[in-house]
Backbone as JSON Lines, residues from 0, in Angstrom:
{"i":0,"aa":"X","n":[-2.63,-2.55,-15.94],"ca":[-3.68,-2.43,-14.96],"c":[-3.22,-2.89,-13.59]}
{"i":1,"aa":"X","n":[-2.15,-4.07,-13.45],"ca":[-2.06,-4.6,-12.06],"c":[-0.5,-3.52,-11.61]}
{"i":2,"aa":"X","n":[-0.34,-2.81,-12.39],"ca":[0.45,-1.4,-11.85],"c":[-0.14,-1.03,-11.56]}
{"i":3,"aa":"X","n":[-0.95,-0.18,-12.09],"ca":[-2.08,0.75,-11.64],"c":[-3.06,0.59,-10.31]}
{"i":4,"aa":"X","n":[-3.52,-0.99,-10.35],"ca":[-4.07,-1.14,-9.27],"c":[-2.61,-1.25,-7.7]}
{"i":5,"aa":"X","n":[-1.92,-1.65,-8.11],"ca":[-0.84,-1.62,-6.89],"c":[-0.62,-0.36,-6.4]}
{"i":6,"aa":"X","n":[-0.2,0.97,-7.03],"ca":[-0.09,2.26,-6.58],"c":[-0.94,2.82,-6.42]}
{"i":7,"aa":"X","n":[-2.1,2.66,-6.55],"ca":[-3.58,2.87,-5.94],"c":[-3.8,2.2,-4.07]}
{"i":8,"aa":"X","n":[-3.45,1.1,-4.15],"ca":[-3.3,0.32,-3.0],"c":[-2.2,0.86,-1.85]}
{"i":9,"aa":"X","n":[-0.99,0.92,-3.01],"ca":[0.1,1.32,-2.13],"c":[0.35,2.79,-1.59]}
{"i":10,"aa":"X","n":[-0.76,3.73,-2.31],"ca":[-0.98,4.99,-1.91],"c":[-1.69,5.14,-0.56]}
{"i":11,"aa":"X","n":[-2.68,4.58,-0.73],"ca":[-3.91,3.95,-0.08],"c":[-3.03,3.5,1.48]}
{"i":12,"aa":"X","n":[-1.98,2.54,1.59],"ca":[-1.29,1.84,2.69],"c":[-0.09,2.94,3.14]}
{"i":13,"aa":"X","n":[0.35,4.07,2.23],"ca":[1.18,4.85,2.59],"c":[0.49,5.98,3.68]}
{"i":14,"aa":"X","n":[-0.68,6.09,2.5],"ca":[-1.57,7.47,3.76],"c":[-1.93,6.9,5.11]}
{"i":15,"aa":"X","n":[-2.34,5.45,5.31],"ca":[-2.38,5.08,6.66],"c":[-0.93,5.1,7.73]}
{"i":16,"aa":"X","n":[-0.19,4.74,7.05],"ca":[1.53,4.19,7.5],"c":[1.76,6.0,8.02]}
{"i":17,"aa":"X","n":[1.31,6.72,7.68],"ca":[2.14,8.23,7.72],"c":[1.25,8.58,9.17]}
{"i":18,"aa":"X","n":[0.18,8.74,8.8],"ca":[-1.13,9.3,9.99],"c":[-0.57,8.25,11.0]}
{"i":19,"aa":"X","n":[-0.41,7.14,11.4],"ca":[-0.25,5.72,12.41],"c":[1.06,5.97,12.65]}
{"i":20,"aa":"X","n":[2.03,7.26,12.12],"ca":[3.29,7.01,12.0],"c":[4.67,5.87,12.08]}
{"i":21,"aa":"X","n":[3.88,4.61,11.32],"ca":[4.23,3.99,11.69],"c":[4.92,3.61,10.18]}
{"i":22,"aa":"X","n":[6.33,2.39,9.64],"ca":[6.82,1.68,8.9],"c":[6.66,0.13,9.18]}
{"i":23,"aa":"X","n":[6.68,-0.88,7.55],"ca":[7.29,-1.65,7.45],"c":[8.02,-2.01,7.0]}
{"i":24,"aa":"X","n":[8.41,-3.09,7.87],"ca":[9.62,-3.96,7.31],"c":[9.09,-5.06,6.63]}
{"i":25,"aa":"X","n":[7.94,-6.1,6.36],"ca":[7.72,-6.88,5.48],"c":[6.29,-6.59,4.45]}
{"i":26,"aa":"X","n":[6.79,-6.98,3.26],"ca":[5.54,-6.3,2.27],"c":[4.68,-8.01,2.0]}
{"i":27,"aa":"X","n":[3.45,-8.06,1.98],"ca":[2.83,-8.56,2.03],"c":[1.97,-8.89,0.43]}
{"i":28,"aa":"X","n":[1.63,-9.62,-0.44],"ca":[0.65,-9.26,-1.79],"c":[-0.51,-10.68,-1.74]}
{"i":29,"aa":"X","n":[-1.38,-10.51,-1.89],"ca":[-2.36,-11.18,-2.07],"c":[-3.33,-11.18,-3.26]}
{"i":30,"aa":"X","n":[-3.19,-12.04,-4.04],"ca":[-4.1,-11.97,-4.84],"c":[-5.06,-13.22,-5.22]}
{"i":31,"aa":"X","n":[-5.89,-12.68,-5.79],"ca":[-7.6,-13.57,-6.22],"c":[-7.47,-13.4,-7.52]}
{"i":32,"aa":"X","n":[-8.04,-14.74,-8.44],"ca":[-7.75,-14.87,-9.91],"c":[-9.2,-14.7,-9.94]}
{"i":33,"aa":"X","n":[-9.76,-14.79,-11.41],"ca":[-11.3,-15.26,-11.75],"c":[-12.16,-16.31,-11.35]}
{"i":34,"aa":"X","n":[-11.31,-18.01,-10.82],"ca":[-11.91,-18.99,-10.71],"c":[-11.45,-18.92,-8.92]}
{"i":35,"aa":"X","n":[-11.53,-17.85,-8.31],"ca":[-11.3,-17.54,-7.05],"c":[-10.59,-18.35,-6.23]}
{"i":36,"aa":"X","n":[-9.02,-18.6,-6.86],"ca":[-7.96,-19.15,-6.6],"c":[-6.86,-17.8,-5.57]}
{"i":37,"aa":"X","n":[-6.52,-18.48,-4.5],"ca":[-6.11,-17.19,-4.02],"c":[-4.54,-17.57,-3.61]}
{"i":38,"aa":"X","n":[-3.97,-16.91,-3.84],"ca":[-2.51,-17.15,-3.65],"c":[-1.41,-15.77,-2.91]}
{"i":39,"aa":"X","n":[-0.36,-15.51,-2.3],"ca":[-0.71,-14.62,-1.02],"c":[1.19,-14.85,-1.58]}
{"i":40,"aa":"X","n":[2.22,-13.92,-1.18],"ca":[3.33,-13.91,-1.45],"c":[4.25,-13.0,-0.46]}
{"i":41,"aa":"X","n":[5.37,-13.05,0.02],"ca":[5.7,-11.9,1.56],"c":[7.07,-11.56,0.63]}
{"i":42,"aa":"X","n":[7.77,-10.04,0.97],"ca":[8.66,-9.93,1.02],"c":[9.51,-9.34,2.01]}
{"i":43,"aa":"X","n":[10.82,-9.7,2.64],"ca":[11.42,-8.99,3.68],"c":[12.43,-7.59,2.28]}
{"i":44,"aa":"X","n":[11.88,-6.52,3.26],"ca":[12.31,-5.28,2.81],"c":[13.62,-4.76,3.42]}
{"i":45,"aa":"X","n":[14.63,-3.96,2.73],"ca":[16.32,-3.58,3.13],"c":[15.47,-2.95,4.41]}
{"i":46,"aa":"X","n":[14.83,-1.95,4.34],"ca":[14.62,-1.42,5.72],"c":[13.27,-1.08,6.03]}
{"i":47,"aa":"X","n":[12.8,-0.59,7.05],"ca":[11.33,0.38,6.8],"c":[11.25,1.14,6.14]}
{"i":48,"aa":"X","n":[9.78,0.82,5.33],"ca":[9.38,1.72,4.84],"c":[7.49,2.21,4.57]}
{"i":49,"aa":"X","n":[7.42,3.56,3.89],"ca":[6.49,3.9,4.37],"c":[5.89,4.45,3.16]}
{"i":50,"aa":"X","n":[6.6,4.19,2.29],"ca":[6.77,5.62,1.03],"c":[5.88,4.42,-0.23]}
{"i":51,"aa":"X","n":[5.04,5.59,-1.07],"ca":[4.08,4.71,-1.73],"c":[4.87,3.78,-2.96]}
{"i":52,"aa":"X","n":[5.7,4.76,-3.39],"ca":[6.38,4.04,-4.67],"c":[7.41,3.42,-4.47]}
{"i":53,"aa":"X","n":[7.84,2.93,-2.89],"ca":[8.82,1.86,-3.13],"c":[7.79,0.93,-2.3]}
{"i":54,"aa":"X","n":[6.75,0.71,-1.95],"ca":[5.95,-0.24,-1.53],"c":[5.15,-0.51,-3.08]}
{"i":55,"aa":"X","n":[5.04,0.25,-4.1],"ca":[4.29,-0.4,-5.42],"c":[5.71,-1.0,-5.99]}
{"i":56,"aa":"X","n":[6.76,-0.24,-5.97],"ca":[7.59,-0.92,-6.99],"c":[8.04,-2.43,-6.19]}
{"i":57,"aa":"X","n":[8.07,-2.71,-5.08],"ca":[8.36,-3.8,-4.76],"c":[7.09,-4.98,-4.45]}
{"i":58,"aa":"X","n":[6.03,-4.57,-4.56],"ca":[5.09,-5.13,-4.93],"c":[4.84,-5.64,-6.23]}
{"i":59,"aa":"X","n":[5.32,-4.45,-7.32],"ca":[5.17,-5.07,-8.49],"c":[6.18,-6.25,-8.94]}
{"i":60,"aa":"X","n":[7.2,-6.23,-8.28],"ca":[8.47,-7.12,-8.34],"c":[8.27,-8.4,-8.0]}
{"i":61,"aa":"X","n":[7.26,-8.15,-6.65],"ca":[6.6,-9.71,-6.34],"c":[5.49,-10.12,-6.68]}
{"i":62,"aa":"X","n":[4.5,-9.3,-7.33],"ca":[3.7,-10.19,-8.24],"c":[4.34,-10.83,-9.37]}
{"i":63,"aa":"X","n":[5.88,-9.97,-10.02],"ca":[5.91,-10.26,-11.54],"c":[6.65,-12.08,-11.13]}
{"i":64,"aa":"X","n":[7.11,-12.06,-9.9],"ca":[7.94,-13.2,-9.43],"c":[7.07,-14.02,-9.16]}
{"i":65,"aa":"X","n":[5.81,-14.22,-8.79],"ca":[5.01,-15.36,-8.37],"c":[3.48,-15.31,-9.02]}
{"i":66,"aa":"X","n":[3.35,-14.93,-9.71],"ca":[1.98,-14.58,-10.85],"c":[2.37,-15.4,-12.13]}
{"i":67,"aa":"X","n":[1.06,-16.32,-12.02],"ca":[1.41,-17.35,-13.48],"c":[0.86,-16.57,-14.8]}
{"i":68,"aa":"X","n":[-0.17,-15.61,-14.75],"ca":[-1.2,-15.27,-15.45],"c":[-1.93,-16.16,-15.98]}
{"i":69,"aa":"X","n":[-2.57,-17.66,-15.44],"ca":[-2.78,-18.35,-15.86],"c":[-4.88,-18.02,-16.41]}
{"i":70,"aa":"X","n":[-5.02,-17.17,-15.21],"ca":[-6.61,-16.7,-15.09],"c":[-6.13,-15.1,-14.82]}
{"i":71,"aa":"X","n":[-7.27,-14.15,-14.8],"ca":[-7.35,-12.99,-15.04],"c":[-7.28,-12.5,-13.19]}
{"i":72,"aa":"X","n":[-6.65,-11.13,-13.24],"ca":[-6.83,-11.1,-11.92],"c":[-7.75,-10.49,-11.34]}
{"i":73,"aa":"X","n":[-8.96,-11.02,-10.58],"ca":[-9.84,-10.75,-9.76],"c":[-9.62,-9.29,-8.38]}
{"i":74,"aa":"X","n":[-8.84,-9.5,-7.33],"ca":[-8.61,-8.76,-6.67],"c":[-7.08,-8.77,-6.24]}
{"i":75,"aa":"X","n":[-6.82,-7.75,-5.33],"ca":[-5.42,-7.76,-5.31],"c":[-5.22,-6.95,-3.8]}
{"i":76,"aa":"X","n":[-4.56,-7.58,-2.85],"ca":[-4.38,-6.92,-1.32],"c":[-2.71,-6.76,-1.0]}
{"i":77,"aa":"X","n":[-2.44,-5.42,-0.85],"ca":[-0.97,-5.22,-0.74],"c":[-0.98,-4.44,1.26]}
{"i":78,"aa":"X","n":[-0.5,-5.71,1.89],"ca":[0.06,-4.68,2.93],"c":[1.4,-4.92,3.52]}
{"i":79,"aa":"X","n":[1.52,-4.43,4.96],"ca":[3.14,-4.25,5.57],"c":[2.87,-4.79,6.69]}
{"i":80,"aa":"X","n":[3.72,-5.31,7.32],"ca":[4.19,-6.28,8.53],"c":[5.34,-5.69,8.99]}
{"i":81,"aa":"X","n":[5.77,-6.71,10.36],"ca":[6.89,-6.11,11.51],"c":[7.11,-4.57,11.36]}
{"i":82,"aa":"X","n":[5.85,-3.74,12.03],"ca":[6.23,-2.47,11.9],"c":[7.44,-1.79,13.3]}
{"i":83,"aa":"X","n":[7.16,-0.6,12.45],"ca":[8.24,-0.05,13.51],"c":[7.97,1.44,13.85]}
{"i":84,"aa":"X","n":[8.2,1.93,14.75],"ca":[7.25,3.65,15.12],"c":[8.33,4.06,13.84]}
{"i":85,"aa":"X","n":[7.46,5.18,13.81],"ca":[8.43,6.08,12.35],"c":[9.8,6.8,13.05]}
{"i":86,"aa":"X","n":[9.56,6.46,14.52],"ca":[11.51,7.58,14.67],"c":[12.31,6.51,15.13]}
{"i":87,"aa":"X","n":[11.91,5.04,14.77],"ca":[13.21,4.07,15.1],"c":[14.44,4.25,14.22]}
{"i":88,"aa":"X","n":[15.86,4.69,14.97],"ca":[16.9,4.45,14.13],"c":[16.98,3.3,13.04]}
{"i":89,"aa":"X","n":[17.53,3.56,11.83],"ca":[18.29,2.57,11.29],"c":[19.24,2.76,10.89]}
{"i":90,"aa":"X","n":[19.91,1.15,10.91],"ca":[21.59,1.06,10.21],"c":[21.96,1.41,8.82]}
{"i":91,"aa":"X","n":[22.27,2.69,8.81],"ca":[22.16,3.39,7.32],"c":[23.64,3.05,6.76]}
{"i":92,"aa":"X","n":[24.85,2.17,7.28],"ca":[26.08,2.0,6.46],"c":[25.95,0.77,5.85]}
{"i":93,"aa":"X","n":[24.53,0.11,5.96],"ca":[24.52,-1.46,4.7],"c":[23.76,-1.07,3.86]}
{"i":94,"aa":"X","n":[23.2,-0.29,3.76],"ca":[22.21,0.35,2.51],"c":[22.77,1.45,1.79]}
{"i":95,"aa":"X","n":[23.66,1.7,0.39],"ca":[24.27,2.65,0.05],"c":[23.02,3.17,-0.42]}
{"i":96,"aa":"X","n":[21.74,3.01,-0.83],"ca":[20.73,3.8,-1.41],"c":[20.32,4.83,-0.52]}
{"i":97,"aa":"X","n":[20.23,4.38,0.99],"ca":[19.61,4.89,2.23],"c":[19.28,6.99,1.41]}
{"i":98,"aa":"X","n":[19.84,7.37,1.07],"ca":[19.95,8.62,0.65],"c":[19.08,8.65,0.08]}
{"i":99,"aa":"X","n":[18.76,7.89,-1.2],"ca":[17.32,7.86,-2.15],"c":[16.32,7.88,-1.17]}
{"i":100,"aa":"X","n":[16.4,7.17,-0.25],"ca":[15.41,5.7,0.19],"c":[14.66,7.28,1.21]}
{"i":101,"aa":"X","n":[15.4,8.11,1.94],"ca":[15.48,9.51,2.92],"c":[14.46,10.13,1.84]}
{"i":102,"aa":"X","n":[15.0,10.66,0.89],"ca":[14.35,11.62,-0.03],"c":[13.04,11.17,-0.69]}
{"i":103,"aa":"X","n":[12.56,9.95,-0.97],"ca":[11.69,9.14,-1.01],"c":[10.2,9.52,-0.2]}
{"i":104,"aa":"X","n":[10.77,9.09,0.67],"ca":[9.64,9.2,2.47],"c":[9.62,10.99,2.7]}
{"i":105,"aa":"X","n":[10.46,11.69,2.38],"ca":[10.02,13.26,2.89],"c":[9.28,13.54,2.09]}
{"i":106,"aa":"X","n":[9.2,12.91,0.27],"ca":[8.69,13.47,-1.07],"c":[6.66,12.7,-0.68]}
{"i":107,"aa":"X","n":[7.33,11.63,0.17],"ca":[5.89,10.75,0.05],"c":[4.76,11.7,1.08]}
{"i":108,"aa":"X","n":[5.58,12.12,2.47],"ca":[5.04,12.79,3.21],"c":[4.18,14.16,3.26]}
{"i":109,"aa":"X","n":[5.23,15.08,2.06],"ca":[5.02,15.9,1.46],"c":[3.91,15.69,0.61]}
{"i":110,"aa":"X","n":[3.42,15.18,-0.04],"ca":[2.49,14.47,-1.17],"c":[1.07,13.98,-0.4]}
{"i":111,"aa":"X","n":[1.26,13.39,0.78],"ca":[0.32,13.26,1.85],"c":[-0.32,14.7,2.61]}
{"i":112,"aa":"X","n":[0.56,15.38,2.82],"ca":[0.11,16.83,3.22],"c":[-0.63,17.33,2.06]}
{"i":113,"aa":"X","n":[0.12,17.37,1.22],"ca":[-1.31,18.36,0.12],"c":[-2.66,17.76,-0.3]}
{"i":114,"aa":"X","n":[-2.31,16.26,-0.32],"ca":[-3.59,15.72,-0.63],"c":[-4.49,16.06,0.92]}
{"i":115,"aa":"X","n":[-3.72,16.14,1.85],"ca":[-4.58,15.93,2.71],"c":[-5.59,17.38,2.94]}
{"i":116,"aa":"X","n":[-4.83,18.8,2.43],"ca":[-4.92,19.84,2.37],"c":[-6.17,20.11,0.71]}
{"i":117,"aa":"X","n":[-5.89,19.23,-0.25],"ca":[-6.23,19.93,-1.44],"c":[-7.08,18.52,-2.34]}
{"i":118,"aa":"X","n":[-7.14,17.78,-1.43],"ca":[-8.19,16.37,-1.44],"c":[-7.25,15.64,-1.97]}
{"i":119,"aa":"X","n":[-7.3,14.29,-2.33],"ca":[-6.87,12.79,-2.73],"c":[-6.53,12.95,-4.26]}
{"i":120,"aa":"X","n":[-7.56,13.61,-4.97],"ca":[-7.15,13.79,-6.03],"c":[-6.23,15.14,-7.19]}
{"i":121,"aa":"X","n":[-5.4,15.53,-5.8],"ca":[-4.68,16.68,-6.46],"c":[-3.55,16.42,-6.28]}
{"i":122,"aa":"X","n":[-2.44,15.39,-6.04],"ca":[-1.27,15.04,-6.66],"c":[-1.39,13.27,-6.67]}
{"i":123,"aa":"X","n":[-1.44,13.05,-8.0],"ca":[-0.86,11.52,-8.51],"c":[-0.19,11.51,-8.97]}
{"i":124,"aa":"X","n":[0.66,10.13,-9.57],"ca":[1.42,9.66,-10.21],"c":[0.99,9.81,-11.53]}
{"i":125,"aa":"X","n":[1.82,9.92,-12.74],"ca":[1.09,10.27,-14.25],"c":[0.66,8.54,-14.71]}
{"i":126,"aa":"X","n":[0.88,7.39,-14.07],"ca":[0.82,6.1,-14.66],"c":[-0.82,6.08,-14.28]}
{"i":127,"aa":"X","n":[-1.45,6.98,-13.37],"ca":[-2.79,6.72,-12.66],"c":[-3.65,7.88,-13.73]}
{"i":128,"aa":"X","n":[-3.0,8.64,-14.8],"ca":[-3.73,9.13,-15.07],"c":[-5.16,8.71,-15.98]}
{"i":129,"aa":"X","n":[-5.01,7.93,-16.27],"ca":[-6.49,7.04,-17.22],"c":[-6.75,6.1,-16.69]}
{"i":130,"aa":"X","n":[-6.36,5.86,-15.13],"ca":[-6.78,4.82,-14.5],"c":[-7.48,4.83,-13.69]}
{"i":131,"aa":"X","n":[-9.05,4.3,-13.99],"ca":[-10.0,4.05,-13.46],"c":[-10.34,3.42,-12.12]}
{"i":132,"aa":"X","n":[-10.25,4.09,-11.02],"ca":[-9.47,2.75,-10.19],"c":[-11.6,2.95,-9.41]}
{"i":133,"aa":"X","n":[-11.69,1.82,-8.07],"ca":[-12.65,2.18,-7.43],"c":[-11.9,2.8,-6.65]}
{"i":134,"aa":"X","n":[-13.43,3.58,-6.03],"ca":[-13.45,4.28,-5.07],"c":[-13.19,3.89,-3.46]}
{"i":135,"aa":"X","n":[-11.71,4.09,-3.4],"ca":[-11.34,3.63,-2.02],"c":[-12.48,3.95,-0.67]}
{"i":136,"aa":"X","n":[-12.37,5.3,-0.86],"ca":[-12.53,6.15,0.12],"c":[-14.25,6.29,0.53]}
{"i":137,"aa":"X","n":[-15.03,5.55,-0.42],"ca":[-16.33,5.72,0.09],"c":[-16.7,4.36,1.0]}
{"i":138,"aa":"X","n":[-17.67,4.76,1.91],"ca":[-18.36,3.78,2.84],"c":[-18.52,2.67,2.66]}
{"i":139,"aa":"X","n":[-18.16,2.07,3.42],"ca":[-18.52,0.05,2.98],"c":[-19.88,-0.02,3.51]}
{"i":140,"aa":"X","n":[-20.48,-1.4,3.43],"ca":[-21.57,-2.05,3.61],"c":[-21.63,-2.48,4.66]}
{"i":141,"aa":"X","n":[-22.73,-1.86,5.5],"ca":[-22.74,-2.12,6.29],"c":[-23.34,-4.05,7.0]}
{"i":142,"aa":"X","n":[-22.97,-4.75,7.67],"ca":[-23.0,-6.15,8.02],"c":[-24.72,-6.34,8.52]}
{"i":143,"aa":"X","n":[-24.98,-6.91,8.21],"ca":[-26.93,-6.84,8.92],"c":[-27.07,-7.29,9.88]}
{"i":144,"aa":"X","n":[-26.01,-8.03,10.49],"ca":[-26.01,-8.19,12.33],"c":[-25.6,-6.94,13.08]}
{"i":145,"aa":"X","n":[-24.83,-5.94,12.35],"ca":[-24.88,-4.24,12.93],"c":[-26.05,-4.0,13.0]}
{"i":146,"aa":"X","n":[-26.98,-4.03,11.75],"ca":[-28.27,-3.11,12.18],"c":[-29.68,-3.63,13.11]}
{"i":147,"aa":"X","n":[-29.44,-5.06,13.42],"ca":[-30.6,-5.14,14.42],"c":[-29.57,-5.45,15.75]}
{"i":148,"aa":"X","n":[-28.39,-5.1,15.93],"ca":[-27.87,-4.35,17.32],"c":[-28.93,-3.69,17.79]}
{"i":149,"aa":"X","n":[-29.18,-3.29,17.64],"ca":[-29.83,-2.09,17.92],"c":[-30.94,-2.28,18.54]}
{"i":150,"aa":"X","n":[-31.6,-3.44,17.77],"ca":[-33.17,-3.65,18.11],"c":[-32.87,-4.68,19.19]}
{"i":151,"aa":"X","n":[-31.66,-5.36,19.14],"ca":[-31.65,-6.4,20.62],"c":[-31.82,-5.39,21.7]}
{"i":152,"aa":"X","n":[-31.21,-4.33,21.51],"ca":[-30.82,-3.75,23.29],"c":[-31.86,-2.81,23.64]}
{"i":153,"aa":"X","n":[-33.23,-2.6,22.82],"ca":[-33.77,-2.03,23.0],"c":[-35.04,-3.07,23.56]}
C-alpha cells in the first residue's frame, strides 16, 4: 500500500513538475503515523528530475530507510526541492545511467500527454491496478473565512 500510495503521489508531483516545466534536485517524504507522530526525511538526487517512477522509486528507498513501522501509516507527503527550469544543462559524464535517466523523462512526458489527452485514468502503472487510491483531483474544502469574504466587502 505505501508503494502504491507513493506512485500515486509521485504521479500526481510529476504532472505538476512537467506543466511548471520545471525539475528537482532534492526529494522530500513526509509522513503521519496513527498516533499523529510526524516524521519528514530529504534526499539529495544524482540529478534533476521530473519523471514519476524515479521520484516513487527513490521515495520508496527513503521511507524503507527511515520508517520504523512502529504505528500504521496515517498520511504520506512526497515532494521536490532546489528546482531547476527543465532546459538547464547537466553534467552527463558522472552519471553513467544519464541514458536511462533521458529515456525515463521522454517516457514520463509522453504518459503525461495522453493522460492529458485521454483523462488520468488511461495509462498507469500495473502495481496501481487494485489500488484504491483517493481522489486527487477533486475539489478541496473550502476554509469558512473564504466564504464570509464576501459578506465583509459587501
Amino acid at each position: 500500500e505505501v508503494k502504491g500510495g507513493l506512485i500515486a503521489l509521485a504521479q500526481e508531483l510529476e504532472k505538476k513538475l512537467i506543466e511548471k516545466k520545471f525539475s528537482g534536485k532534492s526529494l522530500h517524504l513526509s509522513v503521519r503515523d496513527g498516533l499523529l507522530a510526524y516524521q519528514e526525511a530529504k534526499m539529495n538526487l544524482a540529478y534533476p528530475v521530473q519523471n514519476a517512477s524515479e521520484l516513487a522509486e527513490s521515495g520508496f528507498s527513503l521511507f524503507c530507510q527511515t520508517w520504523t513501522w512502529k504505528h500504521p501509516v496515517r498520511a504520506m507527503t512526497l515532494r521536490v526541492s532546489d528546482l531547476f527550469p527543465q532546459q538547464t544543462a547537466v553534467q552527463r559524464a558522472f552519471f553513467p545511467d544519464f541514458l536511462r535517466h533521458e529515456k525515463k523523462e521522454r517516457l514520463g512526458k509522453t504518459i503525461h500527454e495522453l493522460q492529458k489527452r485521454y483523462g488520468p485514468q488511461s495509462v498507469q502503472p500495473a502495481v496501481m491496478k487494485d489500488f484504491h487510491q483517493a481522489d486527487l483531483l477533486r475539489p478541496r474544502a473550502t476554509m469558512p473565512s473564504n466564504c464570509f469574504s464576501a459578506l465583509r466587502k459587501a
